[in-house]
CSV table of C-alpha atoms in Angstrom, one decimal:
chain,number,residue,atom,x,y,z
T,1,MET,CA,0.1,-0.1,-0.1
T,2,ASP,CA,1.6,3.2,-0.5
T,3,PRO,CA,2.1,5.6,1.8
T,4,TRP,CA,-0.1,8.7,2.6
T,5,ARG,CA,0.9,12.2,1.8
T,6,THR,CA,1.4,15.3,3.6
T,7,ALA,CA,3.1,18.6,3.3
T,8,ILE,CA,1.5,19.8,6.4
T,9,ALA,CA,2.5,18.3,9.4
T,10,THR,CA,6.1,15.5,10.3
T,11,SER,CA,7.3,14.9,13.7
T,12,ASP,CA,10.1,12.6,15.3
T,13,ALA,CA,10.5,11.3,18.9
T,14,THR,CA,11.2,14.8,19.8
T,15,ASN,CA,10.2,17.1,17.9
T,16,ILE,CA,7.1,18.8,15.8
T,17,TRP,CA,7.4,20.5,12.6
T,18,VAL,CA,4.4,22.2,10.5
T,19,ARG,CA,5.3,23.6,7.4
T,20,GLY,CA,9.0,23.4,8.1
T,21,HIS,CA,8.8,25.8,11.1
T,22,ALA,CA,9.4,24.1,14.4
T,23,VAL,CA,6.0,24.2,16.7
T,24,THR,CA,8.0,24.8,20.0
T,25,SER,CA,9.1,28.0,18.0
T,26,LEU,CA,5.7,28.9,16.4
T,27,MET,CA,4.3,28.5,20.4
T,28,ARG,CA,6.5,31.3,21.6
T,29,GLU,CA,7.0,33.6,18.6
T,30,ALA,CA,3.7,33.3,16.6
T,31,THR,CA,-0.1,33.2,17.4
T,32,PHE,CA,-3.2,31.0,17.1
T,33,THR,CA,-4.4,33.3,13.4
T,34,ASP,CA,-0.7,32.9,12.5
T,35,MET,CA,-1.3,29.3,12.7
T,36,ILE,CA,-4.1,29.4,10.4
T,37,VAL,CA,-2.4,31.3,7.8
T,38,LEU,CA,0.5,28.6,8.1
T,39,LEU,CA,-1.4,25.3,7.8
T,40,HIS,CA,-3.6,26.9,4.9
T,41,LEU,CA,-1.1,28.6,2.8
T,42,GLY,CA,1.9,27.6,3.8
T,43,ARG,CA,3.5,30.7,4.6
T,44,LEU,CA,3.1,33.0,7.8
T,45,PRO,CA,0.9,36.2,7.8
T,46,SER,CA,1.8,40.0,7.7
T,47,PRO,CA,0.9,41.9,10.3
T,48,GLY,CA,-1.7,43.2,8.5
T,49,GLU,CA,-3.1,39.9,7.7
T,50,ARG,CA,-2.4,38.5,11.0
T,51,ARG,CA,-5.0,41.7,12.6
T,52,LEU,CA,-7.4,41.4,9.5
T,53,LEU,CA,-8.2,37.5,10.1
T,54,ASP,CA,-7.8,38.2,13.2
T,55,ALA,CA,-11.3,40.3,12.9
T,56,VAL,CA,-12.8,38.0,10.9
T,57,LEU,CA,-12.7,35.2,13.4
T,58,ILE,CA,-14.2,37.5,15.9
T,59,GLY,CA,-17.0,38.8,13.1
T,60,VAL,CA,-18.1,34.9,12.7
T,61,ALA,CA,-17.8,33.3,16.2
T,62,ASP,CA,-21.3,33.9,17.5
T,63,HIS,CA,-24.3,35.4,16.1
T,64,GLY,CA,-26.6,34.1,19.2
T,65,SER,CA,-28.0,31.4,20.4
T,66,GLY,CA,-31.1,31.3,17.3
T,67,ALA,CA,-28.4,30.8,14.7
T,68,PRO,CA,-29.1,27.7,13.2
T,69,SER,CA,-25.3,25.9,14.3
T,70,CYS,CA,-25.7,27.5,17.5
T,71,ALA,CA,-28.9,26.4,18.0
T,72,THR,CA,-28.5,22.8,16.9
T,73,ALA,CA,-26.0,22.5,19.1
T,74,ARG,CA,-27.7,23.4,22.0
T,75,LEU,CA,-30.1,20.8,21.1
T,76,ALA,CA,-27.8,18.4,20.7
T,77,ALA,CA,-26.4,19.4,24.5
T,78,SER,CA,-30.0,19.4,25.4
T,79,GLY,CA,-30.5,15.7,25.1
T,80,ASN,CA,-27.0,14.3,25.2
T,81,ARG,CA,-25.2,15.5,28.6
T,82,ALA,CA,-22.4,12.7,28.1
T,83,SER,CA,-20.5,14.1,24.9
T,84,ILE,CA,-19.5,17.7,24.3
T,85,SER,CA,-17.7,16.5,21.0
T,86,SER,CA,-21.1,15.1,19.6
T,87,ALA,CA,-23.0,18.6,20.7
T,88,VAL,CA,-20.3,20.6,19.0
T,89,ALA,CA,-20.1,18.6,16.1
T,90,ALA,CA,-23.9,19.0,16.0
T,91,GLY,CA,-23.7,22.7,15.4
T,92,ILE,CA,-20.7,22.2,12.8
T,93,LEU,CA,-22.6,20.1,11.1
T,94,ALA,CA,-25.5,22.6,10.9
T,95,ILE,CA,-23.3,25.3,8.6
T,96,GLY,CA,-24.0,24.9,5.4
T,97,ASP,CA,-25.0,26.9,2.0
T,98,ASP,CA,-27.4,28.9,3.7
T,99,HIS,CA,-25.6,29.2,7.1
T,100,GLY,CA,-22.0,30.7,7.3
T,101,GLY,CA,-21.0,28.4,4.4
T,102,ALA,CA,-21.6,30.9,1.6
T,103,GLY,CA,-18.5,32.4,1.4
T,104,SER,CA,-17.1,29.7,-0.1
T,105,ASN,CA,-19.5,29.8,-2.8
T,106,CYS,CA,-19.1,33.9,-3.0
T,107,MET,CA,-15.0,33.4,-3.5
T,108,GLU,CA,-15.5,30.9,-6.5
T,109,LEU,CA,-18.0,33.7,-7.5
T,110,ILE,CA,-15.4,36.4,-7.2
T,111,ALA,CA,-12.6,33.5,-8.8
T,112,GLU,CA,-15.0,32.8,-11.9
T,113,GLY,CA,-15.7,36.1,-12.1
T,114,LEU,CA,-12.5,38.6,-11.8
T,115,GLY,CA,-10.5,35.0,-14.3
T,116,ALA,CA,-13.1,35.7,-17.0
T,117,ALA,CA,-12.6,39.6,-16.4
T,118,ALA,CA,-9.1,39.5,-16.5
T,119,ARG,CA,-9.1,37.8,-19.9
T,120,ASP,CA,-11.6,40.2,-21.3
T,121,GLY,CA,-9.4,42.8,-20.1
T,122,LEU,CA,-12.9,43.9,-17.7
T,123,THR,CA,-12.6,46.1,-14.7
T,124,PRO,CA,-13.9,44.5,-11.2
T,125,ALA,CA,-17.1,46.5,-11.5
T,126,ALA,CA,-17.0,45.6,-14.8
T,127,ALA,CA,-17.0,41.7,-14.1
T,128,ALA,CA,-19.4,42.9,-11.6
T,129,ALA,CA,-22.2,43.5,-13.8
T,130,ARG,CA,-22.0,40.9,-15.9
T,131,THR,CA,-21.8,38.6,-13.2
T,132,VAL,CA,-25.2,40.2,-11.9
T,133,ASP,CA,-26.5,39.7,-15.8
T,134,GLY,CA,-26.2,36.0,-15.8
T,135,ALA,CA,-27.7,36.3,-12.1
T,136,VAL,CA,-30.7,38.0,-13.2
T,137,ALA,CA,-31.3,35.7,-16.6
T,138,ALA,CA,-30.7,32.5,-14.8
T,139,ARG,CA,-33.3,33.9,-11.6
T,140,ARG,CA,-30.6,32.5,-9.7
T,141,ARG,CA,-29.8,34.3,-5.9
T,142,LEU,CA,-25.7,35.7,-5.6
T,143,PRO,CA,-23.9,34.4,-2.4
T,144,GLY,CA,-22.8,36.7,0.1
T,145,LEU,CA,-25.9,39.5,0.0
T,146,GLY,CA,-29.2,39.8,1.7
T,147,HIS,CA,-28.9,38.8,5.6
T,148,ARG,CA,-32.6,37.8,7.7
T,149,VAL,CA,-31.5,40.0,10.5
T,150,HIS,CA,-29.6,42.8,9.5
T,151,THR,CA,-30.3,45.6,6.9
T,152,THR,CA,-26.6,46.6,6.8
T,153,ASP,CA,-23.9,44.2,8.3
T,154,PRO,CA,-22.1,46.2,10.8
T,155,ARG,CA,-19.0,43.5,10.3
T,156,VAL,CA,-18.5,44.4,6.8
T,157,LYS,CA,-17.5,48.1,6.5
T,158,VAL,CA,-15.1,47.1,9.6
T,159,LEU,CA,-13.7,44.6,7.7
T,160,PHE,CA,-13.0,46.8,4.3
T,161,ASP,CA,-11.9,49.4,6.1
T,162,MET,CA,-9.2,47.3,8.1
T,163,ALA,CA,-8.1,45.7,4.8
T,164,ARG,CA,-7.8,48.8,3.5
T,165,ALA,CA,-5.3,50.7,6.4
T,166,GLU,CA,-3.6,47.4,6.3
T,167,GLY,CA,-3.3,47.3,2.7
T,168,VAL,CA,-4.9,44.2,1.9
T,169,ALA,CA,-7.4,45.1,0.3
T,170,GLY,CA,-7.2,44.1,-3.7
T,171,ASP,CA,-10.1,43.1,-6.6
T,172,GLY,CA,-11.9,40.9,-4.1
T,173,ILE,CA,-13.0,43.4,-2.2
T,174,ALA,CA,-13.7,46.0,-5.1
T,175,PHE,CA,-15.4,43.3,-7.2
T,176,MET,CA,-17.9,42.7,-4.0
T,177,GLU,CA,-18.6,46.0,-3.3
T,178,ALA,CA,-19.5,46.4,-6.9
T,179,LEU,CA,-21.7,43.1,-6.9
T,180,GLU,CA,-23.7,44.6,-3.9
T,181,ALA,CA,-24.0,48.3,-5.7
T,182,GLU,CA,-25.0,46.7,-9.2
T,183,ALA,CA,-27.8,44.3,-7.2
T,184,ARG,CA,-28.9,47.2,-5.9
T,185,THR,CA,-29.8,49.0,-9.5
T,186,ARG,CA,-30.4,45.9,-10.8
T,187,ILE,CA,-32.6,43.9,-8.4
T,188,LYS,CA,-33.2,45.5,-4.9
T,189,PRO,CA,-31.1,46.0,-1.7
T,190,LEU,CA,-29.3,43.9,-0.8
T,191,PRO,CA,-26.9,44.0,2.0
T,192,MET,CA,-23.2,42.2,1.4
T,193,ASN,CA,-23.3,39.9,4.6
T,194,ILE,CA,-20.1,38.5,6.6
T,195,ASP,CA,-20.1,35.7,4.1
T,196,GLY,CA,-19.4,38.2,1.3
T,197,ALA,CA,-16.7,40.7,3.6
T,198,LEU,CA,-14.8,37.4,4.0
T,199,ALA,CA,-15.1,35.7,0.8
T,200,ALA,CA,-13.1,38.7,-0.7
T,201,VAL,CA,-11.2,39.6,2.4
T,202,LEU,CA,-9.8,35.6,2.2
T,203,HIS,CA,-9.4,36.3,-2.1
T,204,ASP,CA,-7.2,38.9,-1.6
T,205,MET,CA,-5.0,37.2,1.0
T,206,GLY,CA,-4.5,34.4,-1.2
T,207,PHE,CA,-6.9,31.5,0.2
T,208,PRO,CA,-8.7,29.4,-2.3
T,209,PRO,CA,-12.7,29.4,-1.8
T,210,PRO,CA,-12.7,26.2,0.0
T,211,ALA,CA,-11.7,28.6,2.8
T,212,GLY,CA,-14.9,31.0,2.7
T,213,LYS,CA,-16.5,27.8,4.7
T,214,PHE,CA,-13.0,26.6,6.4
T,215,ILE,CA,-12.6,29.8,8.3
T,216,PHE,CA,-16.4,30.6,9.5
T,217,ILE,CA,-16.2,26.9,11.0
T,218,ILE,CA,-12.7,27.8,12.8
T,219,GLY,CA,-14.9,31.1,14.1
T,220,ARG,CA,-17.8,29.5,14.9
T,221,VAL,CA,-16.3,26.7,17.2
T,222,ALA,CA,-15.5,29.1,19.4
T,223,GLY,CA,-19.0,29.9,19.8
T,224,LEU,CA,-20.4,26.5,19.6
T,225,THR,CA,-18.5,25.6,22.7
T,226,ALA,CA,-19.5,28.6,24.6
T,227,GLU,CA,-23.2,27.9,23.9
T,228,VAL,CA,-22.7,24.1,25.0
T,229,ALA,CA,-21.3,25.3,28.3
T,230,GLU,CA,-23.5,27.6,29.1
T,231,GLU,CA,-26.6,25.0,28.3
T,232,TYR,CA,-24.6,22.3,30.6
T,233,LEU,CA,-23.8,24.8,32.9
T,234,ARG,CA,-27.5,26.7,33.0
T,235,GLU,CA,-30.1,24.4,31.8
T,236,LYS,CA,-31.8,21.3,32.9
T,237,PRO,CA,-31.6,18.1,30.5
T,238,MET,CA,-33.9,17.9,28.2
T,239,ARG,CA,-35.2,21.8,28.3
T,240,ILE,CA,-35.5,22.3,24.8
T,241,LYS,CA,-39.4,21.6,23.4
T,242,PHE,CA,-41.0,22.9,20.8
T,243,ASP,CA,-44.8,23.7,19.7
T,244,VAL,CA,-45.5,21.2,17.5
T,245,GLN,CA,-49.0,21.4,15.6
T,246,TYR,CA,-50.1,18.4,13.5
T,247,ASP,CA,-51.4,18.9,10.3
T,248,GLY,CA,-51.7,15.5,9.1
T,249,VAL,CA,-54.3,12.5,8.8
T,250,PRO,CA,-56.8,13.0,11.5
T,251,PRO,CA,-56.7,10.1,14.0
T,252,ARG,CA,-58.4,6.9,12.7
T,253,ARG,CA,-61.0,5.2,15.5
T,254,GLU,CA,-60.1,1.3,15.3
């Protein structure tokens, strides 16, 4: 059988290396955010990139117990007090295209739009306009736009302002801002959400599209562990109950 191959980490009897860096040196000199970039991109971030990714992770860590991932984790914790890992895992499994996972789809949209723009000599704004044309024609929803709670997602401006201040902002942010403006004109006002913002920032940092979901999961796990811990500490087992209205076939009288 051929051995597994990895370029991420290796070790011997007395050492551990990640992407060629000794873990002991990273423990002394790096941050956890540095480690995330090193693991995924094979390099350490600049100070500006570190601050920006920290902001992304903070921005996605929690959005209230009613968010699908947090609610699912608490429901699992309510019914199973013996497995912390299963409750956290249940929350992670609730992350998908409609909750927390749209960042990956948005990064694919950015990459496709900007890739076509480079081939055709278009600006990011022109590429965004063409992307909206295609979405309108296909009656397709645009990832990264719209929010069920916020009319303006307060996290977007913070990330974009930081990206510009740290010299990280590039065509990804330009594309998403143009996409939001074009959608407002062609479809309706759709505020950019955290998925669209982190997609733009991660694209400009050089992450591939799957990172849109990976980074959300990394940040949200911090919130899920807090939600599960609070459920265990403050609530009784099996406390989560729902009022369910039955509207099926009436009970038969045998």
